[in-house]
Amino acid sequence: MQSRTQPIRVMLIDCRPLVLMGLHDLINARKPRMEVCGQASTYAHALDRADQLRPNVIFFSFFPDALDPLDVISLLTRRHEMKVLLLKGLYEAVPVARAIDAGARGVVLAEDPTESIIRAIIKVHHRDIGLDRAWAGGLSNYSAAGQVRVNADPERARYSQLTLRERELIRAIVGDPSAKYMCIAARLGISEHTVHNHLSSIYHKLNLINRVDLLMYALKHGLASGGEPPDSTWVEMD
């Protein structure tokens, strides 16, 4: 197991030179905590480079290619415990649930603040497999085999910390995932600045990263209809 004092070695997979350049500069600016160890602009090259470099975290984007991206994610996550982190635009059509089912550990929005992206890399790198599956389980249709029913009281305790306004904001976001914050603010009768403040508080209380993470959490815990987390949930165990 890699020591937390060693740099997190990140590999980038994207067909857009500007995206690769931006992520490269963002990550290498955090040396010695993390560094880019390689990059690829095709999936075939990515598989070869991953075998050679064995990165800790792989930033993965969906793009047209001869290989199926879901198959590539599955291959990457089966090799050397590589952890795949999806990068997508807010309005970009990406099969997130299927990608998680294939082995991806989380999702980062291209529109997220840079510090949120850095936190996502650290969080995914240091999270164990069992917790990853719990985090992403709400978007995947796992079979009963290999699943264990566990007590979800910790999640209920986290959710109970939320204020009524924060719960109302979660319902508004889940009800219209593509809505801009300005529209959500107008709907709730608050300022856009207040929306961002509430979201920061929600992310902190629920141990989440971003809006996609919040949607995954809400789906997993049945919050789409304004309910509360159930007494127990399904978590896939290795």
mmCIF file of N, CA, C and O in Angstrom, residues 26 30 33 112-122 209:
data_model
loop_
_atom_site.group_PDB
_atom_site.id
_atom_site.type_symbol
_atom_site.label_atom_id
_atom_site.label_comp_id
_atom_site.label_asym_id
_atom_site.label_seq_id
_atom_site.Cartn_x
_atom_site.Cartn_y
_atom_site.Cartn_z
ATOM 1 N N LEU A 26 -2.699 21.944 -13.437
ATOM 2 C CA LEU A 26 -3.402 21.983 -12.153
ATOM 3 C C LEU A 26 -2.815 20.978 -11.168
ATOM 4 O O LEU A 26 -2.547 21.302 -10.002
ATOM 5 N N ARG A 30 0.502 21.019 -7.570
ATOM 6 C CA ARG A 30 0.353 20.504 -6.192
ATOM 7 C C ARG A 30 1.498 19.578 -5.795
ATOM 8 O O ARG A 30 1.402 18.865 -4.802
ATOM 9 N N ARG A 33 2.613 16.702 -3.429
ATOM 10 C CA ARG A 33 1.482 15.893 -2.982
ATOM 11 C C ARG A 33 0.963 15.001 -4.101
ATOM 12 O O ARG A 33 0.508 13.879 -3.858
ATOM 13 N N ASP A 112 -16.341 22.352 -11.943
ATOM 14 C CA ASP A 112 -16.033 22.457 -10.523
ATOM 15 C C ASP A 112 -14.845 23.380 -10.270
ATOM 16 O O ASP A 112 -13.952 23.505 -11.121
ATOM 17 N N PRO A 113 -14.793 24.018 -9.098
ATOM 18 C CA PRO A 113 -13.600 24.790 -8.728
ATOM 19 C C PRO A 113 -12.380 23.879 -8.709
ATOM 20 O O PRO A 113 -12.486 22.673 -8.451
ATOM 21 N N THR A 114 -11.211 24.441 -8.979
ATOM 22 C CA THR A 114 -9.999 23.623 -9.048
ATOM 23 C C THR A 114 -9.726 22.892 -7.737
ATOM 24 O O THR A 114 -9.263 21.743 -7.757
ATOM 25 N N GLU A 115 -10.002 23.522 -6.614
ATOM 26 C CA GLU A 115 -9.738 22.863 -5.333
ATOM 27 C C GLU A 115 -10.642 21.656 -5.135
ATOM 28 O O GLU A 115 -10.259 20.687 -4.484
ATOM 29 N N SER A 116 -11.860 21.705 -5.682
ATOM 30 C CA SER A 116 -12.753 20.548 -5.596
ATOM 31 C C SER A 116 -12.195 19.375 -6.391
ATOM 32 O O SER A 116 -12.307 18.215 -5.985
ATOM 33 N N ILE A 117 -11.584 19.665 -7.533
ATOM 34 C CA ILE A 117 -10.977 18.617 -8.343
ATOM 35 C C ILE A 117 -9.798 17.986 -7.612
ATOM 36 O O ILE A 117 -9.640 16.764 -7.601
ATOM 37 N N ILE A 118 -8.992 18.819 -6.968
ATOM 38 C CA ILE A 118 -7.853 18.305 -6.211
ATOM 39 C C ILE A 118 -8.340 17.431 -5.052
ATOM 40 O O ILE A 118 -7.799 16.342 -4.803
ATOM 41 N N ARG A 119 -9.382 17.889 -4.344
ATOM 42 C CA ARG A 119 -9.921 17.098 -3.223
ATOM 43 C C ARG A 119 -10.471 15.768 -3.713
ATOM 44 O O ARG A 119 -10.364 14.753 -3.023
ATOM 45 N N ALA A 120 -11.067 15.772 -4.908
ATOM 46 C CA ALA A 120 -11.618 14.529 -5.459
ATOM 47 C C ALA A 120 -10.508 13.509 -5.712
ATOM 48 O O ALA A 120 -10.675 12.310 -5.442
ATOM 49 N N ILE A 121 -9.382 13.956 -6.227
ATOM 50 C CA ILE A 121 -8.251 13.052 -6.468
ATOM 51 C C ILE A 121 -7.781 12.437 -5.159
ATOM 52 O O ILE A 121 -7.565 11.224 -5.060
ATOM 53 N N ILE A 122 -7.630 13.266 -4.143
ATOM 54 C CA ILE A 122 -7.162 12.777 -2.844
ATOM 55 C C ILE A 122 -8.172 11.816 -2.235
ATOM 56 O O ILE A 122 -7.817 10.745 -1.719
ATOM 57 N N ILE A 209 -18.317 15.724 -2.577
ATOM 58 C CA ILE A 209 -17.361 16.536 -3.327
ATOM 59 C C ILE A 209 -18.045 17.637 -4.123
ATOM 60 O O ILE A 209 -17.659 18.798 -4.070
#
